[in-house]
Structure formats: C-alpha cells, structure tokens
CSV table of C-alpha atoms in Angstrom, one decimal:
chain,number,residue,atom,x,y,z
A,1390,UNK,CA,-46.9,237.0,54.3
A,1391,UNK,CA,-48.2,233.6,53.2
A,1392,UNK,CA,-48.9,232.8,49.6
A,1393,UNK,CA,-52.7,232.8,48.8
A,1394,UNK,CA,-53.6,230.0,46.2
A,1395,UNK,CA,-56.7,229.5,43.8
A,1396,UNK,CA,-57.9,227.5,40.8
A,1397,UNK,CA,-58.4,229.4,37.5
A,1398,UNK,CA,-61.0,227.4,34.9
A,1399,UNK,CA,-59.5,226.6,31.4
A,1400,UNK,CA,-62.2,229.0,30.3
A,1401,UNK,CA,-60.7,231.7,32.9
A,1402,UNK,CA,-56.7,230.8,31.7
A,1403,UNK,CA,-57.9,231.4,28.3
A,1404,UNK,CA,-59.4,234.9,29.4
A,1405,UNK,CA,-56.0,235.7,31.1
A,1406,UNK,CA,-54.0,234.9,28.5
A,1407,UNK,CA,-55.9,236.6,25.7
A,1408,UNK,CA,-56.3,240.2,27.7
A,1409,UNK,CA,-53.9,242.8,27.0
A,1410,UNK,CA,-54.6,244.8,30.5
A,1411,UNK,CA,-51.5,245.0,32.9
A,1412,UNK,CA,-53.4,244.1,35.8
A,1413,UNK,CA,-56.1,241.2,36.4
A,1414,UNK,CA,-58.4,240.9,38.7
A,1415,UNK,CA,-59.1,236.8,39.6
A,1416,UNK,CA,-60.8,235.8,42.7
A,1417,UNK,CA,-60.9,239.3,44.2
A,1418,UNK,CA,-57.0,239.6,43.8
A,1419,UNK,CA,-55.6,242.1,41.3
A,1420,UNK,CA,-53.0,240.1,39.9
A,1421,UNK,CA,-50.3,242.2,37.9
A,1422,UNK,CA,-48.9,240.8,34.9
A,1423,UNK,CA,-45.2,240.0,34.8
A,1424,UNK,CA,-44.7,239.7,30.9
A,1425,UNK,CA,-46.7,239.5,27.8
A,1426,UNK,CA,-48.6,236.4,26.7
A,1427,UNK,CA,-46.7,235.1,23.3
A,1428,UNK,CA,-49.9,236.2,20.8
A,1429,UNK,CA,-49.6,234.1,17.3
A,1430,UNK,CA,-51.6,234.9,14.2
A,1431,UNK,CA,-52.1,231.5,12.3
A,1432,UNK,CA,-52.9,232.0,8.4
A,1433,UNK,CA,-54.1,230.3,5.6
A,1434,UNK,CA,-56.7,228.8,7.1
A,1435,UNK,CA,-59.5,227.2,4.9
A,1436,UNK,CA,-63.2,228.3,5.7
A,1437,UNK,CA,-65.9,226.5,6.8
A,1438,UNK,CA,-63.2,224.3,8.5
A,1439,UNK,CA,-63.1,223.4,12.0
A,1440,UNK,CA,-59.5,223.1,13.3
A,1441,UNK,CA,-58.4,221.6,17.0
A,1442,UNK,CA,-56.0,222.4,19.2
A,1443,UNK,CA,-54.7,221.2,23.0
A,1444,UNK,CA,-53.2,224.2,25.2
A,1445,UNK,CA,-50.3,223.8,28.7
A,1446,UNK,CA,-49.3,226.4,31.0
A,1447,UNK,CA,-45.9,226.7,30.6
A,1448,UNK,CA,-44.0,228.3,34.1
A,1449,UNK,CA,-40.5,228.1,34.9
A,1450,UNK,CA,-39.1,224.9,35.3
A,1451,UNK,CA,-40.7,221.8,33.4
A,1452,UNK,CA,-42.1,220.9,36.9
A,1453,UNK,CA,-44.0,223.7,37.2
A,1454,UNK,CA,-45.9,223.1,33.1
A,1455,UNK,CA,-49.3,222.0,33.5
A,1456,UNK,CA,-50.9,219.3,31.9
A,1457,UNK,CA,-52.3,219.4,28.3
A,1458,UNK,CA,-55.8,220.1,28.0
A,1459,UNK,CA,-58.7,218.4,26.4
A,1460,UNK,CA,-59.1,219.0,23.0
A,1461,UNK,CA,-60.5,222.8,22.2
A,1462,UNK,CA,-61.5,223.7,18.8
A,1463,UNK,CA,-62.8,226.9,16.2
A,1464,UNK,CA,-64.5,227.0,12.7
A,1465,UNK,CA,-63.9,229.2,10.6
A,1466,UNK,CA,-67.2,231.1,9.2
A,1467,UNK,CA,-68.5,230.1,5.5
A,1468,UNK,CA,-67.2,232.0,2.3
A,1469,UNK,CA,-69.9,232.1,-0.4
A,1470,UNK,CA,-68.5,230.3,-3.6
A,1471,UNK,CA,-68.4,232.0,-6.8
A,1472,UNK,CA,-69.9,230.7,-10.3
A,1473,UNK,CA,-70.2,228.9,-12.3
A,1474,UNK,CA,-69.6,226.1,-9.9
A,1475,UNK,CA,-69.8,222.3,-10.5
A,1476,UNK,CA,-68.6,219.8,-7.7
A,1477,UNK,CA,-68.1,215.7,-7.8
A,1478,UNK,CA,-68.0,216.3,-3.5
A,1479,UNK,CA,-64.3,215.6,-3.7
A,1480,UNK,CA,-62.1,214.9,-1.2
A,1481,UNK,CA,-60.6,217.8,-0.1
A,1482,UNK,CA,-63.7,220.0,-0.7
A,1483,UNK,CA,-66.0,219.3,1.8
A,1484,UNK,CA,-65.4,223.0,3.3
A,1485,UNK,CA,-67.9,224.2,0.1
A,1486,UNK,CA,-70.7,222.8,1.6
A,1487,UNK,CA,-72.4,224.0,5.1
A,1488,UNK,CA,-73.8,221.4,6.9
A,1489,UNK,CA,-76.2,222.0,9.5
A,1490,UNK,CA,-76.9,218.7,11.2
A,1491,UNK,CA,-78.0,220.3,14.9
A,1492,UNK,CA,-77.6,217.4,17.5
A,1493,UNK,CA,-79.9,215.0,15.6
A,1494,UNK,CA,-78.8,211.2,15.0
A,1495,UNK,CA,-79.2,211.3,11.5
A,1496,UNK,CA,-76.6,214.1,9.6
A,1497,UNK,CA,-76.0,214.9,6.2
A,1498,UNK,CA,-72.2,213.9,5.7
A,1499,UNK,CA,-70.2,213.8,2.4
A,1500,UNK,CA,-68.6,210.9,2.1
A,1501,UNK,CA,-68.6,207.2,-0.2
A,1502,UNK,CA,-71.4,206.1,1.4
A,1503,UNK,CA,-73.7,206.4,-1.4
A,1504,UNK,CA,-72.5,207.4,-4.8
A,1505,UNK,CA,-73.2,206.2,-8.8
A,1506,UNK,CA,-69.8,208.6,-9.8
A,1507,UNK,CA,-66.5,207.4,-10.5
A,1508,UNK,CA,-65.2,209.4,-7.3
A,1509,UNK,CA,-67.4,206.9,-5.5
A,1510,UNK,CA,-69.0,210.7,-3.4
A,1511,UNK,CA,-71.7,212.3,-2.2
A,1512,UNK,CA,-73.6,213.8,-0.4
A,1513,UNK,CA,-75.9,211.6,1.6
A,1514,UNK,CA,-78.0,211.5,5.7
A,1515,UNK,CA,-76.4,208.9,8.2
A,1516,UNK,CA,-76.7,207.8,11.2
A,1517,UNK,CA,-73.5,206.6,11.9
A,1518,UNK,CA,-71.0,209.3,11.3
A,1519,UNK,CA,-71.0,209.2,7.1
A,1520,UNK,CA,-69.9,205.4,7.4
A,1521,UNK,CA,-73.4,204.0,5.6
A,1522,UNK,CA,-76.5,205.7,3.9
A,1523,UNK,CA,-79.0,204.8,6.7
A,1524,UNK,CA,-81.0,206.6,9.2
A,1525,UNK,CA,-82.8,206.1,12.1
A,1526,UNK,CA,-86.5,206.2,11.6
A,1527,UNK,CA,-87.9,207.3,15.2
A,1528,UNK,CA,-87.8,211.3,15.8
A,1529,UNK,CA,-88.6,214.1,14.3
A,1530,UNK,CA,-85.9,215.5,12.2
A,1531,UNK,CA,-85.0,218.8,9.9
A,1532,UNK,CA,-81.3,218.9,8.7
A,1533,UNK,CA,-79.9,221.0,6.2
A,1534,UNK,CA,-76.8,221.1,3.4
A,1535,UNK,CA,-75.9,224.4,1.6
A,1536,UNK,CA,-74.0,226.1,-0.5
A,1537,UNK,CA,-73.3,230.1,-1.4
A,1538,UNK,CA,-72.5,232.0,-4.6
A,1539,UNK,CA,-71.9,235.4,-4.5
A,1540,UNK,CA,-72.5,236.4,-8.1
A,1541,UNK,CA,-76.1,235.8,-9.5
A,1542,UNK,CA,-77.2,237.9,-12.1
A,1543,UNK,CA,-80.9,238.3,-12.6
A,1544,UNK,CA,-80.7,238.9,-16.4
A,1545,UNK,CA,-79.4,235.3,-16.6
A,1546,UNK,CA,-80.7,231.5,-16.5
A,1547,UNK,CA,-79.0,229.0,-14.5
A,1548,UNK,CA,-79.1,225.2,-14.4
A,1549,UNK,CA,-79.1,222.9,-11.4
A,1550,UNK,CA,-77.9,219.4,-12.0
A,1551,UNK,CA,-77.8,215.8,-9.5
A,1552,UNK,CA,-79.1,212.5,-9.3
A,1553,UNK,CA,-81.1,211.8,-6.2
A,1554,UNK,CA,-82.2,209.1,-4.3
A,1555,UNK,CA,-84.6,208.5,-1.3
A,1556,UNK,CA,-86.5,205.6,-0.1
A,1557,UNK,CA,-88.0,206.6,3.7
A,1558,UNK,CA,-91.2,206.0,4.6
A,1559,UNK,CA,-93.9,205.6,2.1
A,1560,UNK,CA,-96.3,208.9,1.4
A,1561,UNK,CA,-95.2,212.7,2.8
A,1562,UNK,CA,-93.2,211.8,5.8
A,1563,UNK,CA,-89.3,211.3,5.0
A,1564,UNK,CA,-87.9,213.4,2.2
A,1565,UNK,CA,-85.7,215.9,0.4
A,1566,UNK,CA,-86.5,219.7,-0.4
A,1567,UNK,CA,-84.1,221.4,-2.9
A,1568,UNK,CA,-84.6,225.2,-2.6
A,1569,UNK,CA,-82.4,228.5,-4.3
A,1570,UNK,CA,-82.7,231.1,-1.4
A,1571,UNK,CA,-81.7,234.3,-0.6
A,1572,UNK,CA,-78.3,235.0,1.3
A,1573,UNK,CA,-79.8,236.3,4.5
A,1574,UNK,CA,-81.9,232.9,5.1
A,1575,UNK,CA,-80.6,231.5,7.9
A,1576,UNK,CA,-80.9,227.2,8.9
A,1577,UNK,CA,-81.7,225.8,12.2
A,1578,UNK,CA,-81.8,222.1,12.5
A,1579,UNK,CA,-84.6,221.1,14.7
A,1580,UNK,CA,-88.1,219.0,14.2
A,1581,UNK,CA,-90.3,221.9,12.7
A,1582,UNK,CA,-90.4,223.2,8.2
A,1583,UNK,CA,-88.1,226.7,8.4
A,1584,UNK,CA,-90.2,229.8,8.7
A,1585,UNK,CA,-92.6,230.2,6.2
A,1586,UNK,CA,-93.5,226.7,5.3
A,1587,UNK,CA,-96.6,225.3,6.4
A,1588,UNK,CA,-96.7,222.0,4.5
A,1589,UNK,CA,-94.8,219.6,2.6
A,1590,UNK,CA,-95.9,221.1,-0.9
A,1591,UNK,CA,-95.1,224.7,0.6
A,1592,UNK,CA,-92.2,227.6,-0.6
A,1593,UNK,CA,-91.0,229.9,1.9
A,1594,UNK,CA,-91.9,233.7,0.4
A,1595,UNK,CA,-88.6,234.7,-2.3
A,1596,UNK,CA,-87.4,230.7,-1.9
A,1597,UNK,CA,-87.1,229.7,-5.3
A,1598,UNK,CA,-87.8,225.6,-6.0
A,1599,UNK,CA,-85.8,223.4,-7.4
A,1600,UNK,CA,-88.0,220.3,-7.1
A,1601,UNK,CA,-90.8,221.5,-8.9
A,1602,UNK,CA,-92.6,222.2,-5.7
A,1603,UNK,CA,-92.7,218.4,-4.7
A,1604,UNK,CA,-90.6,216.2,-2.5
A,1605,UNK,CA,-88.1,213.8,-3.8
A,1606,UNK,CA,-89.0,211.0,-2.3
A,1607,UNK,CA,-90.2,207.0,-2.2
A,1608,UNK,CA,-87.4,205.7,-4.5
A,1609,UNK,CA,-84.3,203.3,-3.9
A,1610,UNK,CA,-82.4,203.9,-7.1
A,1611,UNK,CA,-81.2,207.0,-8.9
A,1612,UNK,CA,-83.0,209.4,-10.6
A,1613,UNK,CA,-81.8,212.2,-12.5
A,1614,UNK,CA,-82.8,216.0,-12.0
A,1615,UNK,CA,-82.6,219.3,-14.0
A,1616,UNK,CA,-83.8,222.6,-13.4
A,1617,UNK,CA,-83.8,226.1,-14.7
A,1618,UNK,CA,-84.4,229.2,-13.1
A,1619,UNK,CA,-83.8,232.7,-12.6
A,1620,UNK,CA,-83.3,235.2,-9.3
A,1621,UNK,CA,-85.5,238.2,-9.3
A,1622,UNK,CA,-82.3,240.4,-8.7
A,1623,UNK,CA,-78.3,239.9,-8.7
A,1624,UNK,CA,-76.9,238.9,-5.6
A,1625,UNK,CA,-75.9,236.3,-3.5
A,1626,UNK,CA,-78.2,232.8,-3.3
A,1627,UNK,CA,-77.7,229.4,-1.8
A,1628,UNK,CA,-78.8,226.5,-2.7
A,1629,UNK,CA,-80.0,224.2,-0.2
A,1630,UNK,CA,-80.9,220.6,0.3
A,1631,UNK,CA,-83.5,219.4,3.2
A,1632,UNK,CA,-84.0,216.2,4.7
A,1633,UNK,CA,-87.4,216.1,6.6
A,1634,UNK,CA,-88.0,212.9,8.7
A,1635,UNK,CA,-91.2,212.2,11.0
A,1636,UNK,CA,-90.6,209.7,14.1
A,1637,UNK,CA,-92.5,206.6,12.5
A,1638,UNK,CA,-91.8,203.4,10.4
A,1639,UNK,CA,-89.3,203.8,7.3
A,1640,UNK,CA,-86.5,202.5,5.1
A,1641,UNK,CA,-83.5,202.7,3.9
A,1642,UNK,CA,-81.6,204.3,2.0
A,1643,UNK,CA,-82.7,207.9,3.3
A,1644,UNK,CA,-81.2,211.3,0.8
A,1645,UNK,CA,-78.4,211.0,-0.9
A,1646,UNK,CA,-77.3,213.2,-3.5
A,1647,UNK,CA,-74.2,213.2,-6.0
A,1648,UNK,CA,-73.0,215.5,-9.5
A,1649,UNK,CA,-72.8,213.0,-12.4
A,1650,UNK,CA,-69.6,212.6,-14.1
A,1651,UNK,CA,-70.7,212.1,-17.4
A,1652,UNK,CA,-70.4,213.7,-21.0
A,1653,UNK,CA,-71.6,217.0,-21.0
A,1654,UNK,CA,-73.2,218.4,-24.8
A,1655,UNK,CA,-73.6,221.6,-26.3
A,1656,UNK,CA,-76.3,222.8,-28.7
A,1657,UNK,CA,-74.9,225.0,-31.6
A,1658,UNK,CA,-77.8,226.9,-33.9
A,1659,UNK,CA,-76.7,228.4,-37.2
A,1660,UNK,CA,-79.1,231.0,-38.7
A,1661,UNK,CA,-78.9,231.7,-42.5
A,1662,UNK,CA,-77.2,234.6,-43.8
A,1663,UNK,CA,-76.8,236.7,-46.9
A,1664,UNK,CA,-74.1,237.4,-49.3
A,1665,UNK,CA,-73.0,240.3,-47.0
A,1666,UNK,CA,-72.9,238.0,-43.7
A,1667,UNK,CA,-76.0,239.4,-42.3
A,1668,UNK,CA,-78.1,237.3,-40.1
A,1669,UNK,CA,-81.4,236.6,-41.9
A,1670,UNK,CA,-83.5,235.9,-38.9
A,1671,UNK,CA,-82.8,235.2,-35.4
A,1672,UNK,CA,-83.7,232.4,-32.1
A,1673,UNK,CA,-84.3,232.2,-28.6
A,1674,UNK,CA,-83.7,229.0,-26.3
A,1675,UNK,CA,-84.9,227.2,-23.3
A,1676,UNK,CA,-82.6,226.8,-21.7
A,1677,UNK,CA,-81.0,230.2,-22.8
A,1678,UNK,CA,-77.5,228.4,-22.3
A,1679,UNK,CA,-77.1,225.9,-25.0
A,1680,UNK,CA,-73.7,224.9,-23.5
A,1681,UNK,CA,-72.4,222.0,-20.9
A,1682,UNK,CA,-75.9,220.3,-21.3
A,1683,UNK,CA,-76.5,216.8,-19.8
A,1684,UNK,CA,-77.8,213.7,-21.4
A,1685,UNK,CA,-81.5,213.6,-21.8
A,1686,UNK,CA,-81.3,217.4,-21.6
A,1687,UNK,CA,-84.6,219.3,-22.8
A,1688,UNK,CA,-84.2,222.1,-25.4
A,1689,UNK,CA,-86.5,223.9,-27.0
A,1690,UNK,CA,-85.5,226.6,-30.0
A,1691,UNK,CA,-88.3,229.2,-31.2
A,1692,UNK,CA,-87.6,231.2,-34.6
A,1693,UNK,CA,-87.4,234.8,-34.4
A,1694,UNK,CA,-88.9,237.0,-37.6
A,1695,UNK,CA,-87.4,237.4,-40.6
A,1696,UNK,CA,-85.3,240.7,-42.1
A,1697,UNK,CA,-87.3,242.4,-44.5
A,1698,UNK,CA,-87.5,240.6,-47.8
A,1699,UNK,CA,-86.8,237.2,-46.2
A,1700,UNK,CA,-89.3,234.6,-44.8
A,1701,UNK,CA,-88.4,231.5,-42.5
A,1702,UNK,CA,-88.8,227.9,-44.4
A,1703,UNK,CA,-87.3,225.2,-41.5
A,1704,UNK,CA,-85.0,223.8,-39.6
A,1705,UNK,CA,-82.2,221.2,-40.5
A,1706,UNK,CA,-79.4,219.5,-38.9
A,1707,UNK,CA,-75.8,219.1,-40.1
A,1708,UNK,CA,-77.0,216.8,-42.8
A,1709,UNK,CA,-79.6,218.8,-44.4
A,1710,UNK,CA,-82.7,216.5,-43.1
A,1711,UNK,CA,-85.5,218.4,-42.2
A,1712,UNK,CA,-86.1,218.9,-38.3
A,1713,UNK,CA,-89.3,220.8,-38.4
A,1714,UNK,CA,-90.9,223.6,-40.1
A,1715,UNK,CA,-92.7,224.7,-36.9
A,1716,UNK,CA,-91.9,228.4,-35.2
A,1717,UNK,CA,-90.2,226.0,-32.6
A,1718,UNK,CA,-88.5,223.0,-32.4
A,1719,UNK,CA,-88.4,220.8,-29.6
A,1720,UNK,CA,-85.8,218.2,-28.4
A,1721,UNK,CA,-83.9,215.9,-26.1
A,1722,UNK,CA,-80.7,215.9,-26.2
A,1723,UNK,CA,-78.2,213.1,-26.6
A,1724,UNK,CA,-75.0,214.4,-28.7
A,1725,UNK,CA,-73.3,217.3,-29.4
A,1726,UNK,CA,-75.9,218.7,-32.0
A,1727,UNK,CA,-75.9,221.6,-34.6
A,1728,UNK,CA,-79.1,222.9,-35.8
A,1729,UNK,CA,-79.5,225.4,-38.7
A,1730,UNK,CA,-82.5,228.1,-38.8
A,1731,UNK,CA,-83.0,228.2,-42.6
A,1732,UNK,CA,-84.9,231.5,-44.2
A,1733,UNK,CA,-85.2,232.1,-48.0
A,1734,UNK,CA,-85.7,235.5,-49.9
A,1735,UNK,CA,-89.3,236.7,-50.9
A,1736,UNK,CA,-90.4,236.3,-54.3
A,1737,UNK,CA,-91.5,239.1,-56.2
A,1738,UNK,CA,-93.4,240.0,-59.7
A,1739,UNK,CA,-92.7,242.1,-62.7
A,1740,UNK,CA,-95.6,243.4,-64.2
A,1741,UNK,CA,-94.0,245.6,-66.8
A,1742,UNK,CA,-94.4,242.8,-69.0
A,1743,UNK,CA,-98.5,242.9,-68.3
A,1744,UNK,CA,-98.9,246.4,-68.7
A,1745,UNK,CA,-97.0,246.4,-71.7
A,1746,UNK,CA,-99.3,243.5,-73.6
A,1747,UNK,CA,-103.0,244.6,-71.9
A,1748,UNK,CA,-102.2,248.3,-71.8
A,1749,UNK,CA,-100.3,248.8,-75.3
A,1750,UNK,CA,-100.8,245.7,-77.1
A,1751,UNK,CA,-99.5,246.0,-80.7
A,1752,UNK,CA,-96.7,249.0,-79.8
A,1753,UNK,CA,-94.4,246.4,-78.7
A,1754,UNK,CA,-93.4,243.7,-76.4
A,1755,UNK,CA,-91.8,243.4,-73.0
A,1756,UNK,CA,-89.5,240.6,-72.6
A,1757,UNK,CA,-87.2,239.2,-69.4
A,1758,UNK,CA,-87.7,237.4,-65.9
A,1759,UNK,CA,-91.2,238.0,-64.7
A,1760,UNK,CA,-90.3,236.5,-60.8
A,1761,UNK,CA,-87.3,237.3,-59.6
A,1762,UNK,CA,-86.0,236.8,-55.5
A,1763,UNK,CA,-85.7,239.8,-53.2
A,1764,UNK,CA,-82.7,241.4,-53.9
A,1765,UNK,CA,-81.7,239.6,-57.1
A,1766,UNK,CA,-81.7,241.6,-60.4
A,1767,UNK,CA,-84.1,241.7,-62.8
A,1768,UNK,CA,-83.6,242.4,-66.3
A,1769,UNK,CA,-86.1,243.6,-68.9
A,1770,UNK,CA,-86.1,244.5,-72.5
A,1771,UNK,CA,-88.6,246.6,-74.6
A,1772,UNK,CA,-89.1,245.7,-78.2
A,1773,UNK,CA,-91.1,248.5,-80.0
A,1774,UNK,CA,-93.3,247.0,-82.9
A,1775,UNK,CA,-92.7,247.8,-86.3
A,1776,UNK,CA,-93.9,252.1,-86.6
A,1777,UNK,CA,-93.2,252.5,-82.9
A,1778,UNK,CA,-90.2,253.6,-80.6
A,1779,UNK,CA,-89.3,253.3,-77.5
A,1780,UNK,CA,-89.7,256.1,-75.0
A,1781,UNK,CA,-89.0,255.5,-71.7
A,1782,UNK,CA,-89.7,253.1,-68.5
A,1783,UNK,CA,-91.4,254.7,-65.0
A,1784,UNK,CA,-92.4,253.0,-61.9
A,1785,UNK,CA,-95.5,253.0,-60.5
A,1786,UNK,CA,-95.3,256.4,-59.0
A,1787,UNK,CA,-94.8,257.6,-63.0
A,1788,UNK,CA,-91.3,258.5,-62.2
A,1789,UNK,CA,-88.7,257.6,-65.4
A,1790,UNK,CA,-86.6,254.7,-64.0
A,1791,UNK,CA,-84.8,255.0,-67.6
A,1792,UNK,CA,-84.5,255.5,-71.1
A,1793,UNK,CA,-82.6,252.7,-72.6
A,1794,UNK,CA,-84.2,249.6,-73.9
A,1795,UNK,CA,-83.0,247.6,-71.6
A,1796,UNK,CA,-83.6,247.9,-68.0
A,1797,UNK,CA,-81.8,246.5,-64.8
C-alpha cells in the first residue's frame, strides 16, 4: 500500500506532542504513537515574565528535522508582592509591576525615559516602545499599571509615595488615576473608565483614592505626592495607576511616574514619666507611622489625657524650646525630629494649717508646706500653746491619721 501524506499545523504538532494517548487521530487517520514525546519541566521561572522559545521536529536522520519555527512564547501569571514594599523601578524588577497596555499605541513601559532618580527609572506612557515619554494624541485610550500585596491589614495605616508628572491636553481629557483596589478587580485596556466610573472625578464602589479624588494632570515638571489610607478589611489590594487619553489635541510629556531616592525621616515622641518609669500621658499621630517619612511630610501629634494627679503643660523639642501648648501640634517635616509631650503633677493644699488658726486660734499653731505636688510629701508640725497639748491629727472624714506632733 502506498503511503498517505498530510500537513499537521504548528498548533496541531504542538497538540501531538503534548498528549499522552497511545493513539492519535489526525486527518481521519488514527495514527499510533511509536515512542514517548521527551516532556521537560523548566523551573525557576520568574512571574509575570514572558519567556520565548523556537521548536524543530526532530526524525531520524538530520534530513528528515524540520525547520525551526517562528518564535512561540508564555507568561507566567502575576504573584502578588508582599509589604512593606518600596521600588526605584530597577532593572531587573520590572516583573513586579502588571502592565496592561491592550493593543493601544501609547503603553505604560518602565524604562529611563522619564525619571528625576539617580537610577535614571520609571514608570512612564510611550508611544514608541519605552524609548521616549511621548504619546500619540488621536484615539481614545485607557491603559493600566499595577501592583499586588497580599498582606493588608485593616487595623493599620499605610503610606503611598511618587513624584508625578503629566502634561496632555489642557482641562479633563488626558490624565492619571491612582487607585488602592481590591484583589478581585480585574483591568481591560480599551477606550471606556473601568466599571463603575462614570466620570473623571468618579471612584469605582470599594476603590480606595489615592489622588484625592482628582486627576493628576496639566503639569510638565515634577510634583510630589503623599497619601494615607486604610482598607476596610485585611487582604490582598493593588494599587493601580491609569492613564486616560481622549482622541484630540495634546502635549507632551504624557504620565510618568518614579519613587524618590531621597532621605527618608522618622518622628520620635517622648512622653514624660515619673520616678517609677510610668508614662504620664499618652499621643496619637497622623500618620500613625512616624517612621521612613519623606521630606515635606505632614505630621500631626494630639495629646492624650493625663494619669490621675498629673495635667499636660506643652510640647518641646530636643532643646527644650517650646513647640506648642495646644492638645495638638502640627508640622512639616524636614529632619529627623524628636518631640517631647511634657505633663507636670497637680498642685494640692493643706488646710490643716487653716483650721488650726480659724477653728482653734490661741490652742496652738500649725506649721509646714501649705502646697505641696501630687505625690510629694508633706510635712506638718503642731505646736500647742502655752496650757494646751496636743491630741491627735484626723482627716476630713474624722478618722485619726496620727498622734505625734509631727505629721508626714
């Protein structure tokens, strides 16, 4: 019998290859299989990565191997991060960001397109591949960058850091939305806001904003950003970054965004204590992490109340000047700084000497600190006139609080 011949697809080899059945059907042939396709696990792969590869039939004989084929290629899926996180977009990291640029001419890329860092990265649109910071300024255009973290807690407060820039077209047409959303929200690049968001000014329901609600927009050099927020329950979050574009007139640069590499500062409050070590009062803080704070940082300190016999008086710095005597103090922060909350014991009266000279004037005399500090002894001596004695001391509720003269 003559051989029978027939084309198999790349698609179709692939299939072939990959099945473990002992018989194939192709072409209405059932085709049994005369040994095992060589199977090869490949490990320590990176995710988020896309990896290429070419692929040969190999037969017996080197005349009978078939010619490479085009490039073929895989990504592996996106592993959420963990925090805390902080990221210069350095080489080599680009897997830590998802990037979901569609089809569109203009892509976020990281890159050295468009950076103020020493790295000389970012995080920026182009329209040429990540070679520049430009964009074409005709089509509709949605784009997204994000990142995941696995481990949000809801009884914390976090801190999002950048510098942004983004010129575009003048008014609500070409700019950045910066939004902390849940793990299931899912990112289609396309022309239209994602679900939920019916204007420029607009939050998708549970998307948390990191922009204060507004676009970042209309502006050519960098400008700084800080936020604080909480999630409404531990979990996993993303943060993601939005470039929005209409199809009319605009200009360069479009979004770029990059992670300072400059000093960080930490905030370090000192309450008062007593001989014993005990804290006198106490403080809260916005933001409740006084730690790894950048320049310009806003921090605001309230004073909590006082232990009993104690009362608040002010704050100081490492000097001793005087901050504020306020029930908060407010601040923007340039330095490492140390703050002390200062709180002094109550004063309080002896009036044994008063009742002894209005109530018993002429038996004797009372003599010893009339205002002593909570806490602090007091001393007082009884000096019976000439034809008296002295009997005993009481407190107010008439019980004897001794017998002796003198009294401690």
């Amino acid at each position: 019998a003559s051989a029978q011949q027939f084309e198999l697809s790349l698609e179709k080899a692939l299939e072939i290859a990959l099945s473990d059945n002992p018989t194939i059907q192709v072409a209405g042939l059932e085709i049994e299989r005369q040994d095992w396709v060589r199977k090869q696990t490949i490990g320590s792969l990176l995710p988020n990565t896309t990896s290429w590869f070419d692929v040969m039939v190999s037969c017996t004989g080197a005349a009978a191997d078939s010619r490479w084929s085009e490039p073929l290629s895989f990504t592996t899926e996106y592993q959420n991060l963990t925090l805390p996180y902080s990221t210069v977009f350095a080489e080599g990291r680009d897997n830590e960001w998802k990037l979901v640029n569609g089809t569109h001419a203009n892509e976020w890329h990281i890159g050295t397109a468009a950076s103020n860092t020493a790295n000389g990265r970012g995080l920026y649109i182009s329209n040429d591949g990540g070679v520049t910071n430009a964009y074409t300024n005709s089509g509709n255009c949605v784009v997204y960058a994000y990142a995941g973290f696995s481990n949000f807690e809801a009884a914390k407060q976090y801190t999002v850091d950048f510098d942004w820039k983004s010129k575009g077209e003048t008014g609500n047409y070409d700019f950045i939305r910066v939004w902390i959303v849940p793990d299931d929200a899912e990112f289609a690049a396309g022309t239209s806001y994602p679900s939920g968001m019916t204007g420029v000014l607009e939050n998708p329901t549970g998307w948390i904003a990191i922009d204060g609600s507004a676009p970042l927009k209309n502006v050519n050099e960098w400008q700084h950003k800080t936020s604080y927020f909480t999630v409404p329950a531990d979990g996993a979050y993303k943060i993601v970054f939005m470039w929005r574009q209409d199809n009319s007139t605009g200009y360069n640069p479009p979004a770029a965004i990059v992670v300072r590499e400059s000093d960080k500062y930490t905030v370090t409050v000192n309450v008062a204590k007593d001989a014993e070590n005990n804290a006198l009062g106490s403080y809260t803080s916005e933001p409740a992490n006084l730690v790894n704070l950048y320049d310009n940082a806003s921090v605001t300190l309230t004073r909590g109340e006082a232990i009993y016999g104690y009362h608040f008086t002010n704050w100081t710095d490492n000097n001793g000047s005087v901050l504020g005597t306020g029930a908060s103090l407010s601040f923007t922060l340039h330095s490492d700084t140390i703050v002390n909350v200062n709180y002094d014991s109550n004063q309080y009266t002896s009036t044994a000497a008063m009742v002894a000279q209005q109530e018993s004037e002429g038996w004797g005399t009372v003599s010893g600190t009339a205002t002593v500090n909570f806490n602090l002894p007091v001393t007082l001596t009884a000096t019976p006139a000439v034809g008296y004695h002295f009997v005993n001391w009481t407190n107010s509720a008439d019980a004897v609080s001794g017998t002796e003269e003198t009294l401690t």
